[in-house]
Amino acid sequence: MSFDIAKNAKAVKIASRNIAQQTSEQKNHLLERMAELIETNEQAILAENAKDISAGRDKGLSDAMLDRLLLTPERIADIAKAIREIVALPDPIGNIANMALRPNGIQVGKMRIPLGVIAMIYEARPNVTAEAAALSIKSGNATILRGGSEAIYSNLAIAQCLHQALEQLGIDKNVVSIVPDTSREVIEQLITLRESIDLVIPRGGEGLIRYVTENSQIPVIQHFKGVCHLYVDKFADLTKALNILVNGKVQKPSACNAFETLLVHQNIADTFLPMVSQTLAQHQVKVHACDKSLHFFNGALLASAADYHAEYLAPEIAIRVVDGFEQAIDHINEFTSDHTEVIVSQDTSRCQRFIRNINSSVVMANASSRFSDGGQLGLGSEIGISTSKLHAYGPMGLQSLTTEKFIVIGDGQIRD
Amino acid sequence: MSFDIAKNAKAVKIASRNIAQQTSEQKNHLLERMAELIETNEQAILAENAKDISAGRDKGLSDAMLDRLLLTPERIADIAKAIREIVALPDPIGNIANMALRPNGIQVGKMRIPLGVIAMIYEARPNVTAEAAALSIKSGNATILRGGSEAIYSNLAIAQCLHQALEQLGIDKNVVSIVPDTSREVIEQLITLRESIDLVIPRGGEGLIRYVTENSQIPVIQHFKGVCHLYVDKFADLTKALNILVNGKVQKPSACNAFETLLVHQNIADTFLPMVSQTLAQHQVKVHACDKSLHFFNGALLASAADYHAEYLAPEIAIRVVDGFEQAIDHINEFTSDHTEVIVSQDTSRCQRFIRNINSSVVMANASSRFSDGGQLGLGSEIGISTSKLHAYGPMGLQSLTTEKFIVIGDGQIRD
C-alpha cells in the first residue's frame, strides 16, 4: 500500500485548527454521534474484526494476542460507553489561570489550549482507536492513529464510524486520520514530520518505544516499564503490608503497576517474611530472594541484580532485606523505572521522607500500587502513563493533551 | 582535549539527588555564597576574560560578538545581582497542589519536583553560565553547561567560584558541571545520554538548535525564531496602534519579541498607512509592502512570501493590507513562528476572538510585543522562550525547570 504520510499529516494539521475552535457543546455532540454510530454499525465492525481474527490465527498469534484483538457485541458496547464517559469529563480548553495585573496595568494570564496534532503509534487493540480519537477530540486536538497490521480491518471499520460522525456535523474529517499503511517505513517517516505533528505517543513493546524515542524529531511521551517497589518499614502495620503486597503483586501481575520488588526492613524480617512466604506460596508466586531472606522461602532462587531490574509481569517477585530506611531509598533510586513506589509505615515522618525523597511519577504511603492508574487517581479516562518527566509524568488524563499560552490584555501600554 | 561526557553526566545524575533534597534555605545560602565568590574573584575572572577577548580578536570575531563576550567590573556586579534576584524568587519545589480525597479514602495530590539533570548548550555569553547554574540550583536541578569555545576561559573562571561555593557548603560539586571540551563531538554524544540527562536546552543560532532538535534522544525545549505579528483592526485606536508599532519594531529590533510583520485592515489603510509611513521613515525602518500598500511608502520593496517568513532582527518590516479579520487570522496561522502576536482594536469581541483563535505562545490585545519576556510577564528570571508546545510554551521561568509527581496517602487501602 502506498500512502503519503507527509501529505496526510499536513491535512491533519489544517484540520487541527478546526477542532481547536469547536465549543465544548459541539465536541460533546460529535462524540455522542460517534458513540451512536459505533453502536448502530456493530454488525459491520464485527464482520471486519472477524477478518483480523482469521488472519491472526493464520499468522499464529498467541491466544492472549487474539483475545486482545477480539471484538464482541459487549466489547463494542464498552467502546461506546468509554466515549460517553469522555463526553462527561470537563473540557480543559479555554480555562484561564492566574490572571494578574502587572505594575504597568497589563493583565497577564495563561489560557489552556490544545497541543495541535497528536500521533499515536500502537499495537493490536481496536478499542484504542476509538478511545484515543475521543480523548483527542475532547481536548481539541486532531489525531493521527497508526495501529498495528493485526487490527487493520477493525480499525478501518471503527474509523468509518468516526468519519461519518465528522461529516454529519460538517467538521473536517482529517480531525481523525487512520493510517491505512501498517509498514515500519510509515513510522520512520511520521516521526520526522515536526512541522505538522506536535506529539508522538508510542504504546506497545519496549522495542517500538525505544525505536521511536531514539529516532523521533518530534517530542515523545513514553512509558518504558514499571518496576514498582514496596518498602515495608520497621514501623509498618504488617497486616496492612501483607494486604498491599498481595493486592499489588497478585491481583493483576501483567499490569505495569504491579509490584516487582519487595524491600523489608531487617528489624521486622523475622516476623514479616514467614507471613510473606506462606501467602506468596498460596498464590504460587515465584520468589527471587537475597541471601538474608532466601531461607524463608521454599524453592526460591538467589536474587541477582538482573532480578532487581526485572519487570516480571507475572506471579514472580524479587525480595531483599535492607538494613534501614536509607538503604531502601538507595535501592529504589538505583533500580527505579520512575513508575510507582510504596512505603508501608505507621511512622508519619518516615512516610513524609519517603514521599519527599523518591521522585518516581507516583509515590505512595500505605496504599496499593494498583491505584497508580488514571481512573483510580481521579483523572477520568487515561491516555497512557509517562515515565519521563517532561510535560507529563505518571498517568495522563485529558490535561496532558493540552498546553498553556500566555494572554496579555492591555490598553495601549508600551515598554519603557 | 579529551573529556568523558558520559562518565561526567552519570556523576551529575548522582549529584542531582543531593541538590533535589536541599531545603530552600540551604539553596539560597549556596546561591548567596556563589554571588559573593563571584564578586571577590572579580580580578581573576576579568583576567581570564581578557584571554577570551584577545583570542576572539585574533579569530576576527565581530564587534557585536566581542561585546557580548566582554566582562567588566560592572557586568560582574550584574551577574552577582542576577543571582541574588534568583535567591529572592519563591522556591517551587515541594509545593502540593489539589490534594483531594478519593471515594475509597486515599488522598491524591501532585507535588512539584525538580526535573533532575538539565543540559544547556549555548554560545558566547559568560553571564549565562552563572545564571543558568543559579536557576537550576534554585529549582533543585543539577546542570551540565556546555558553553562555546569563545568564552571558555571566562566560563571556567566563573565555574571555579561556583564549585568553591558548593565545596564550602559540603554539596556535591557535580551539581554544576562545566564541560571543558568545546568540540562539536561532545554535543553529539551529550544528546544521546538519556539515562543521565532529563532535558536539553540549546540556545544560539538556528543551525545549532535545528541540529539538537533533529538528533537529540533527550527531550529538547527550543526556540527557533520570533516572527511576531501586529494586526491593526478596523476598530483600532490608531494612536495606540502607532505607539505599539514603534515600540515593538524600533526599541530593540534585534530582540526575538520585535515585530516583523504589520497587518492592516483595509478600511483604515488610507488613514493609518500614511501615519505609519511617516513614522517608520523617521526611524529609518526599511519596508517590504504588499501591492495594496506599496504606494504609501517611499523606496519600499514589494513584499514576497519570504518577507512574511522573515525574522529581520533589524529595522526592517513587512506590511500587508488584509480584507478583514479572518484574513489576518489566516495570515498569522500560515506564517506564525508561535512566538507573539498582537491585535490592536477597541472592539472587545474581536480582541477575544483573536486571543481565542491564535495559539501562539503569547497572544496580546492592545499592548507591545516587547512585553513578551519572562521578567515583564512576572515570571522572575527567564531561562529562555519555548516556541514548541510540549512542557513549556512561551517565556520560561523557574517552574519550567520542574515537573509534578503524584503522591498518594492511604491507610492500608487496596484495589477491588
Short mmCIF file of C-alpha atoms in Angstrom, two decimals, chain A:
data_model
loop_
_atom_site.label_atom_id
_atom_site.label_comp_id
_atom_site.label_asym_id
_atom_site.label_seq_id
_atom_site.Cartn_x
_atom_site.Cartn_y
_atom_site.Cartn_z
CA MET A 1 0.00 0.00 0.00
CA SER A 2 1.35 3.39 -0.87
CA PHE A 3 0.36 6.17 1.49
CA ASP A 4 1.68 9.73 1.57
CA ILE A 5 2.03 10.28 5.31
CA ALA A 6 3.62 13.73 4.93
CA LYS A 7 0.69 14.99 2.84
CA ASN A 8 -1.74 13.38 5.24
CA ALA A 9 -0.08 15.00 8.27
CA LYS A 10 -0.30 18.43 6.62
CA ALA A 11 -4.04 17.94 6.08
CA VAL A 12 -4.42 16.87 9.72
CA LYS A 13 -2.53 20.00 10.83
CA ILE A 14 -5.01 22.16 8.93
CA ALA A 15 -7.92 20.20 10.43
CA SER A 16 -6.46 20.77 13.91
CA ARG A 17 -7.38 24.48 13.67
CA ASN A 18 -10.98 23.47 13.06
CA ILE A 19 -11.33 21.15 16.07
CA ALA A 20 -9.43 23.60 18.31
CA GLN A 21 -12.19 26.19 17.78
CA GLN A 22 -15.18 23.94 18.49
CA THR A 23 -17.07 24.66 21.69
CA SER A 24 -17.50 22.03 24.42
CA GLU A 25 -21.09 21.52 23.29
CA GLN A 26 -20.05 20.93 19.70
CA LYS A 27 -17.31 18.49 20.71
CA ASN A 28 -19.65 16.57 23.02
CA HIS A 29 -22.29 16.40 20.31
CA LEU A 30 -19.70 14.98 17.91
CA LEU A 31 -18.55 12.37 20.44
CA GLU A 32 -22.13 11.35 21.19
CA ARG A 33 -22.72 10.87 17.44
CA MET A 34 -19.57 8.74 17.22
CA ALA A 35 -20.76 6.52 20.08
CA GLU A 36 -24.15 6.08 18.39
CA LEU A 37 -22.62 5.25 15.02
CA ILE A 38 -20.34 2.63 16.59
CA GLU A 39 -23.40 1.04 18.18
CA THR A 40 -25.51 1.09 15.02
CA ASN A 41 -22.63 -0.31 12.94
CA GLU A 42 -21.95 -3.15 15.35
CA GLN A 43 -22.52 -5.88 12.74
CA ALA A 44 -20.23 -4.25 10.17
CA ILE A 45 -17.47 -3.80 12.76
CA LEU A 46 -17.79 -7.42 13.91
CA ALA A 47 -17.57 -8.62 10.30
CA GLU A 48 -14.33 -6.68 9.75
CA ASN A 49 -12.97 -7.84 13.11
CA ALA A 50 -13.60 -11.45 12.03
CA LYS A 51 -11.17 -10.86 9.13
CA ASP A 52 -8.47 -9.69 11.59
CA ILE A 53 -9.09 -12.67 13.85
CA SER A 54 -8.92 -15.11 10.96
CA ALA A 55 -5.71 -13.53 9.63
CA GLY A 56 -4.29 -13.55 13.19
CA ARG A 57 -4.99 -17.30 13.53
CA ASP A 58 -3.30 -17.92 10.20
CA LYS A 59 -0.29 -15.92 11.40
CA GLY A 60 -0.21 -17.99 14.59
CA LEU A 61 -0.87 -15.14 17.05
CA SER A 62 -0.98 -16.25 20.69
CA ASP A 63 -4.32 -16.74 22.44
CA ALA A 64 -3.60 -13.65 24.57
CA MET A 65 -2.99 -11.57 21.43
CA LEU A 66 -6.12 -12.93 19.74
CA ASP A 67 -8.14 -12.11 22.82
CA ARG A 68 -6.90 -8.51 22.81
CA LEU A 69 -7.84 -8.28 19.16
CA LEU A 70 -11.30 -9.82 19.50
CA LEU A 71 -14.40 -7.64 19.45
CA THR A 72 -17.80 -8.86 20.69
CA PRO A 73 -21.16 -7.06 20.94
CA GLU A 74 -20.35 -6.48 24.59
CA ARG A 75 -16.93 -5.01 23.84
CA ILE A 76 -18.39 -2.73 21.19
CA ALA A 77 -20.92 -1.53 23.76
CA ASP A 78 -17.96 -0.86 26.09
CA ILE A 79 -16.28 1.29 23.44
CA ALA A 80 -19.42 3.40 23.09
CA LYS A 81 -19.63 3.62 26.87
CA ALA A 82 -15.99 4.75 27.11
CA ILE A 83 -16.69 7.53 24.58
CA ARG A 84 -19.72 8.66 26.62
CA GLU A 85 -17.54 8.77 29.74
CA ILE A 86 -15.25 11.17 27.87
CA VAL A 87 -18.30 13.30 26.98
CA ALA A 88 -18.98 13.56 30.72
CA LEU A 89 -15.46 14.86 31.55
CA PRO A 90 -14.94 18.61 31.97
CA ASP A 91 -13.44 20.35 28.91
CA PRO A 92 -9.99 21.73 29.82
CA ILE A 93 -9.76 24.06 26.80
CA GLY A 94 -10.15 27.80 27.26
CA ASN A 95 -9.68 27.79 31.03
CA ILE A 96 -7.72 30.83 32.18
CA ALA A 97 -5.49 30.52 35.24
CA ASN A 98 -3.89 33.17 37.42
CA MET A 99 -4.95 36.35 35.62
CA ALA A 100 -2.84 39.01 37.34
CA LEU A 101 -2.34 42.73 36.94
CA ARG A 102 1.25 43.83 36.33
CA PRO A 103 2.54 47.14 37.71
CA ASN A 104 2.09 48.87 34.32
CA GLY A 105 -1.57 47.87 34.13
CA ILE A 106 -1.39 45.00 31.61
CA GLN A 107 -3.30 41.90 32.64
CA VAL A 108 -1.36 38.63 32.23
CA GLY A 109 -2.78 35.11 32.45
CA LYS A 110 -2.46 31.66 30.94
CA MET A 111 -5.12 30.04 28.78
CA ARG A 112 -5.30 26.29 28.24
CA ILE A 113 -5.14 25.28 24.56
CA PRO A 114 -4.86 22.03 22.56
CA LEU A 115 -1.42 20.74 21.58
CA GLY A 116 -2.47 20.58 17.92
CA VAL A 117 -1.77 17.23 16.26
CA ILE A 118 -1.11 14.08 18.27
CA ALA A 119 0.17 10.89 16.63
CA MET A 120 -0.47 7.59 18.39
CA ILE A 121 1.50 4.50 17.40
CA TYR A 122 0.03 1.40 18.94
CA GLU A 123 -0.46 -2.29 18.51
CA ALA A 124 -3.35 -4.69 18.31
CA ARG A 125 -6.17 -3.21 20.43
CA PRO A 126 -9.02 -1.87 18.27
CA ASN A 127 -10.64 -0.07 21.24
CA VAL A 128 -7.60 2.25 21.41
CA THR A 129 -8.59 3.63 18.01
CA ALA A 130 -11.93 4.92 19.29
CA GLU A 131 -10.75 6.00 22.73
CA ALA A 132 -7.63 7.85 21.57
CA ALA A 133 -9.68 9.65 18.92
CA ALA A 134 -12.30 10.60 21.51
CA LEU A 135 -9.74 11.92 24.04
CA SER A 136 -8.04 13.93 21.30
CA ILE A 137 -11.32 15.45 20.15
CA LYS A 138 -12.41 16.34 23.67
CA SER A 139 -9.10 18.14 24.24
CA GLY A 140 -9.42 19.99 20.89
CA ASN A 141 -6.67 18.06 19.10
CA ALA A 142 -6.52 16.38 15.72
CA THR A 143 -5.00 12.92 15.73
CA ILE A 144 -3.09 10.53 13.51
CA LEU A 145 -3.67 6.92 14.55
CA ARG A 146 -1.25 4.32 13.32
CA GLY A 147 -2.40 0.98 14.71
CA GLY A 148 -0.82 -2.40 14.07
CA SER A 149 -1.44 -4.54 10.99
CA GLU A 150 -3.18 -7.20 13.10
CA ALA A 151 -6.14 -4.88 13.77
CA ILE A 152 -6.27 -3.03 10.48
CA TYR A 153 -9.72 -4.18 9.33
CA SER A 154 -11.24 -3.46 12.74
CA ASN A 155 -9.55 -0.07 12.92
CA LEU A 156 -10.74 0.99 9.49
CA ALA A 157 -14.29 -0.11 10.34
CA ILE A 158 -14.26 1.97 13.51
CA ALA A 159 -12.67 4.87 11.61
CA GLN A 160 -15.55 4.80 9.15
CA CYS A 161 -17.99 5.46 12.02
CA LEU A 162 -15.81 8.31 13.31
CA HIS A 163 -15.56 9.88 9.86
CA GLN A 164 -19.29 9.55 9.29
CA ALA A 165 -19.91 11.49 12.51
CA LEU A 166 -17.44 14.21 11.47
CA GLU A 167 -19.09 14.53 8.07
CA GLN A 168 -22.60 14.62 9.51
CA LEU A 169 -21.60 17.53 11.71
CA GLY A 170 -19.71 19.37 8.99
CA ILE A 171 -16.29 19.08 10.65
CA ASP A 172 -13.12 18.46 8.64
CA LYS A 173 -12.77 14.67 8.55
CA ASN A 174 -8.99 14.90 8.84
CA VAL A 175 -9.54 15.66 12.54
CA VAL A 176 -9.13 11.89 12.88
CA SER A 177 -6.79 10.17 10.46
CA ILE A 178 -6.30 6.41 10.47
CA VAL A 179 -3.10 5.44 8.68
CA PRO A 180 -4.00 2.52 6.39
CA ASP A 181 -0.34 1.71 5.79
CA THR A 182 0.95 -0.56 8.56
CA SER A 183 4.55 -0.74 7.35
CA ARG A 184 7.50 0.23 9.52
CA GLU A 185 8.52 2.80 6.89
CA VAL A 186 5.46 4.88 7.65
CA ILE A 187 6.56 5.17 11.30
CA GLU A 188 10.08 6.10 10.23
CA GLN A 189 8.71 8.99 8.20
CA LEU A 190 5.98 10.01 10.60
CA ILE A 191 8.41 10.73 13.44
CA THR A 192 10.29 13.28 11.32
CA LEU A 193 7.23 15.41 10.46
CA ARG A 194 7.78 18.06 13.12
CA GLU A 195 6.20 20.85 11.09
CA SER A 196 2.86 19.01 11.23
CA ILE A 197 2.85 16.89 14.39
CA ASP A 198 3.20 18.20 17.95
CA LEU A 199 3.43 14.99 19.99
CA VAL A 200 4.04 11.28 19.39
CA ILE A 201 2.79 8.69 21.87
CA PRO A 202 4.05 5.17 21.19
CA ARG A 203 2.24 2.38 23.01
CA GLY A 204 3.42 -1.17 22.67
CA GLY A 205 6.52 -3.30 23.14
CA GLU A 206 9.75 -1.88 24.53
CA GLY A 207 11.41 -2.24 21.11
CA LEU A 208 8.89 0.04 19.42
CA ILE A 209 9.08 2.62 22.20
CA ARG A 210 12.87 2.61 22.19
CA TYR A 211 12.96 2.98 18.40
CA VAL A 212 10.58 5.95 18.47
CA THR A 213 12.42 7.63 21.37
CA GLU A 214 15.80 7.30 19.70
CA ASN A 215 14.70 8.46 16.28
CA SER A 216 11.84 10.91 16.69
CA GLN A 217 12.38 14.57 15.85
CA ILE A 218 9.01 15.26 17.49
CA PRO A 219 8.53 15.29 21.28
CA VAL A 220 7.68 11.79 22.53
CA ILE A 221 5.89 10.78 25.71
CA GLN A 222 6.82 7.25 26.56
CA HIS A 223 6.39 4.59 29.15
CA PHE A 224 9.19 2.06 29.18
CA LYS A 225 8.37 -0.24 32.04
CA GLY A 226 7.06 -0.46 35.57
CA VAL A 227 9.44 -1.89 38.17
CA CYS A 228 7.31 -0.93 41.19
CA HIS A 229 8.80 -1.27 44.68
CA LEU A 230 7.11 -1.98 48.00
CA TYR A 231 9.17 -0.99 51.06
CA VAL A 232 7.91 -2.42 54.34
CA ASP A 233 9.38 -0.29 57.11
CA LYS A 234 10.25 -1.38 60.65
CA PHE A 235 7.24 0.65 61.85
CA ALA A 236 4.83 -1.00 59.41
CA ASP A 237 1.44 -2.42 60.28
CA LEU A 238 2.26 -5.89 58.99
CA THR A 239 -1.32 -6.85 58.22
CA LYS A 240 -1.73 -3.77 56.02
CA ALA A 241 1.67 -4.51 54.47
CA LEU A 242 0.67 -8.07 53.60
CA ASN A 243 -2.68 -6.98 52.10
CA ILE A 244 -0.96 -4.33 50.00
CA LEU A 245 1.71 -6.80 48.87
CA VAL A 246 -0.86 -9.38 47.76
CA ASN A 247 -3.06 -6.81 46.05
CA GLY A 248 -0.10 -5.22 44.27
CA LYS A 249 1.55 -8.47 43.20
CA VAL A 250 -1.30 -10.94 42.66
CA GLN A 251 -4.43 -9.07 41.55
CA LYS A 252 -3.13 -8.39 38.02
CA PRO A 253 0.52 -9.39 37.62
CA SER A 254 0.52 -8.38 33.93
CA ALA A 255 -0.20 -4.72 34.80
CA CYS A 256 2.62 -2.18 34.78
CA ASN A 257 1.56 -1.02 38.26
CA ALA A 258 2.10 -4.48 39.82
CA PHE A 259 4.91 -4.83 42.38
CA GLU A 260 8.12 -6.41 41.13
CA THR A 261 10.36 -5.95 44.20
CA LEU A 262 9.71 -6.17 47.95
CA LEU A 263 12.15 -4.45 50.32
CA VAL A 264 11.87 -5.39 54.00
CA HIS A 265 13.49 -3.60 56.96
CA GLN A 266 15.79 -6.05 58.79
CA ASN A 267 14.19 -5.43 62.21
CA ILE A 268 10.89 -6.95 61.10
CA ALA A 269 12.22 -9.53 58.65
CA ASP A 270 11.93 -12.44 61.09
CA THR A 271 8.27 -11.65 61.78
CA PHE A 272 7.13 -10.49 58.37
CA LEU A 273 8.93 -12.79 55.95
CA PRO A 274 7.33 -16.01 57.26
CA MET A 275 3.92 -14.37 56.69
CA VAL A 276 5.04 -13.36 53.20
CA SER A 277 6.39 -16.80 52.46
CA GLN A 278 3.15 -18.52 53.38
CA THR A 279 0.96 -16.08 51.49
CA LEU A 280 3.05 -15.98 48.31
CA ALA A 281 3.15 -19.79 48.32
CA GLN A 282 -0.65 -19.86 48.48
CA HIS A 283 -0.75 -17.63 45.41
CA GLN A 284 2.00 -19.60 43.68
CA VAL A 285 4.29 -16.60 43.33
CA LYS A 286 7.85 -17.47 42.33
CA VAL A 287 10.47 -15.83 44.59
CA HIS A 288 13.97 -14.47 43.95
CA ALA A 289 15.34 -13.69 47.41
CA CYS A 290 18.52 -12.00 48.68
CA ASP A 291 20.99 -14.01 50.79
CA LYS A 292 19.41 -12.73 54.02
CA SER A 293 15.88 -13.78 53.09
CA LEU A 294 16.45 -16.86 50.94
CA HIS A 295 15.98 -19.31 53.83
CA PHE A 296 12.41 -18.13 54.44
CA PHE A 297 11.22 -19.32 51.03
CA ASN A 298 10.86 -22.88 49.76
CA GLY A 299 12.25 -23.28 46.29
CA ALA A 300 13.33 -19.66 45.96
CA LEU A 301 16.27 -18.63 43.79
CA LEU A 302 19.02 -16.24 44.86
CA ALA A 303 18.21 -12.77 43.54
CA SER A 304 20.69 -11.16 41.12
CA ALA A 305 20.96 -7.54 40.00
CA ALA A 306 19.02 -8.61 36.90
CA ASP A 307 16.13 -9.60 39.18
CA TYR A 308 16.09 -6.14 40.73
CA HIS A 309 15.88 -4.67 37.23
CA ALA A 310 13.22 -7.14 36.06
CA GLU A 311 9.66 -6.26 35.13
CA TYR A 312 8.31 -9.80 35.54
CA LEU A 313 4.68 -9.01 34.59
CA ALA A 314 3.99 -12.44 36.10
CA PRO A 315 3.47 -14.08 39.52
CA GLU A 316 7.14 -13.64 40.34
CA ILE A 317 8.91 -11.25 42.72
CA ALA A 318 12.35 -10.15 43.94
CA ILE A 319 12.78 -9.79 47.72
CA ARG A 320 15.55 -8.01 49.61
CA VAL A 321 16.16 -7.34 53.30
CA VAL A 322 17.55 -3.81 53.81
CA ASP A 323 19.46 -2.62 56.84
CA GLY A 324 17.40 0.53 57.16
CA PHE A 325 15.36 3.30 55.56
CA GLU A 326 18.36 4.81 53.72
CA GLN A 327 19.27 1.54 52.04
CA ALA A 328 15.68 1.17 50.86
CA ILE A 329 15.81 4.65 49.32
CA ASP A 330 19.19 3.90 47.71
CA HIS A 331 17.92 0.60 46.29
CA ILE A 332 14.87 2.29 44.77
CA ASN A 333 16.94 5.16 43.36
CA GLU A 334 19.27 2.62 41.75
CA PHE A 335 16.64 0.35 40.21
CA THR A 336 13.67 2.65 39.72
CA SER A 337 11.77 2.80 36.46
CA ASP A 338 10.16 6.06 37.70
CA HIS A 339 6.75 4.40 37.79
CA THR A 340 5.31 3.72 41.28
CA GLU A 341 6.89 3.13 44.71
CA VAL A 342 5.13 2.42 48.01
CA ILE A 343 6.14 2.65 51.67
CA VAL A 344 4.17 0.89 54.39
CA SER A 345 4.86 2.50 57.77
CA GLN A 346 2.85 3.87 60.69
CA ASP A 347 5.57 6.48 61.27
CA THR A 348 4.44 9.71 59.69
CA SER A 349 7.86 11.35 59.35
CA ARG A 350 9.26 8.27 57.57
CA CYS A 351 6.29 8.34 55.19
CA GLN A 352 6.95 12.04 54.55
CA ARG A 353 10.65 11.45 53.95
CA PHE A 354 9.88 8.61 51.53
CA ILE A 355 7.43 10.77 49.60
CA ARG A 356 9.87 13.68 49.54
CA ASN A 357 12.98 11.62 48.66
CA ILE A 358 11.67 9.38 45.90
CA ASN A 359 10.90 11.18 42.66
CA SER A 360 9.11 8.43 40.76
CA SER A 361 5.96 9.51 38.96
CA VAL A 362 3.70 8.08 41.67
CA VAL A 363 4.83 7.76 45.29
CA MET A 364 2.51 6.27 47.90
CA ALA A 365 2.30 5.64 51.62
CA ASN A 366 0.15 2.78 52.89
CA ALA A 367 -1.78 2.09 49.69
CA SER A 368 -1.62 -0.45 46.88
CA SER A 369 0.43 0.31 43.76
CA ARG A 370 -2.63 -0.80 41.80
CA PHE A 371 -4.08 2.68 42.41
CA SER A 372 -1.43 4.04 40.04
CA ASP A 373 -3.92 4.46 37.23
CA GLY A 374 -5.67 7.49 35.72
CA GLY A 375 -9.16 6.36 36.70
CA GLN A 376 -8.15 5.47 40.26
CA LEU A 377 -6.30 8.76 40.77
CA GLY A 378 -9.30 10.75 39.57
CA LEU A 379 -8.15 11.81 36.09
CA GLY A 380 -11.06 10.22 34.24
CA SER A 381 -10.00 8.30 31.14
CA GLU A 382 -6.32 7.60 30.77
CA ILE A 383 -4.35 8.07 27.55
CA GLY A 384 -1.24 6.38 28.94
CA ILE A 385 1.39 6.62 31.67
CA SER A 386 4.52 8.71 31.27
CA THR A 387 7.73 7.64 32.95
CA SER A 388 9.71 10.54 31.54
CA LYS A 389 9.50 13.86 33.33
CA LEU A 390 8.91 16.36 30.57
CA HIS A 391 5.37 17.67 30.02
CA ALA A 392 3.56 14.79 31.74
CA TYR A 393 4.74 12.44 34.47
CA GLY A 394 2.67 9.49 35.63
CA PRO A 395 -0.87 8.63 34.50
CA MET A 396 -2.01 11.03 31.77
CA GLY A 397 -5.54 12.39 31.53
CA LEU A 398 -7.08 14.92 29.16
CA GLN A 399 -4.96 17.76 30.54
CA SER A 400 -1.78 16.04 29.33
CA LEU A 401 -3.02 16.58 25.78
CA THR A 402 -3.09 20.34 26.28
CA THR A 403 -0.67 23.20 26.97
CA GLU A 404 -1.00 26.83 28.07
CA LYS A 405 -0.36 30.07 26.18
CA PHE A 406 0.19 33.46 27.78
CA ILE A 407 -2.53 36.03 27.19
CA VAL A 408 -1.98 39.73 27.73
CA ILE A 409 -4.69 42.38 27.77
CA GLY A 410 -3.56 45.97 27.70
CA ASP A 411 -4.88 49.42 26.92
CA GLY A 412 -2.11 50.68 24.68
CA GLN A 413 0.84 50.02 27.01
CA ILE A 414 4.36 50.06 25.58
CA ARG A 415 7.66 49.07 27.18
CA ASP A 416 9.97 51.70 28.67
#
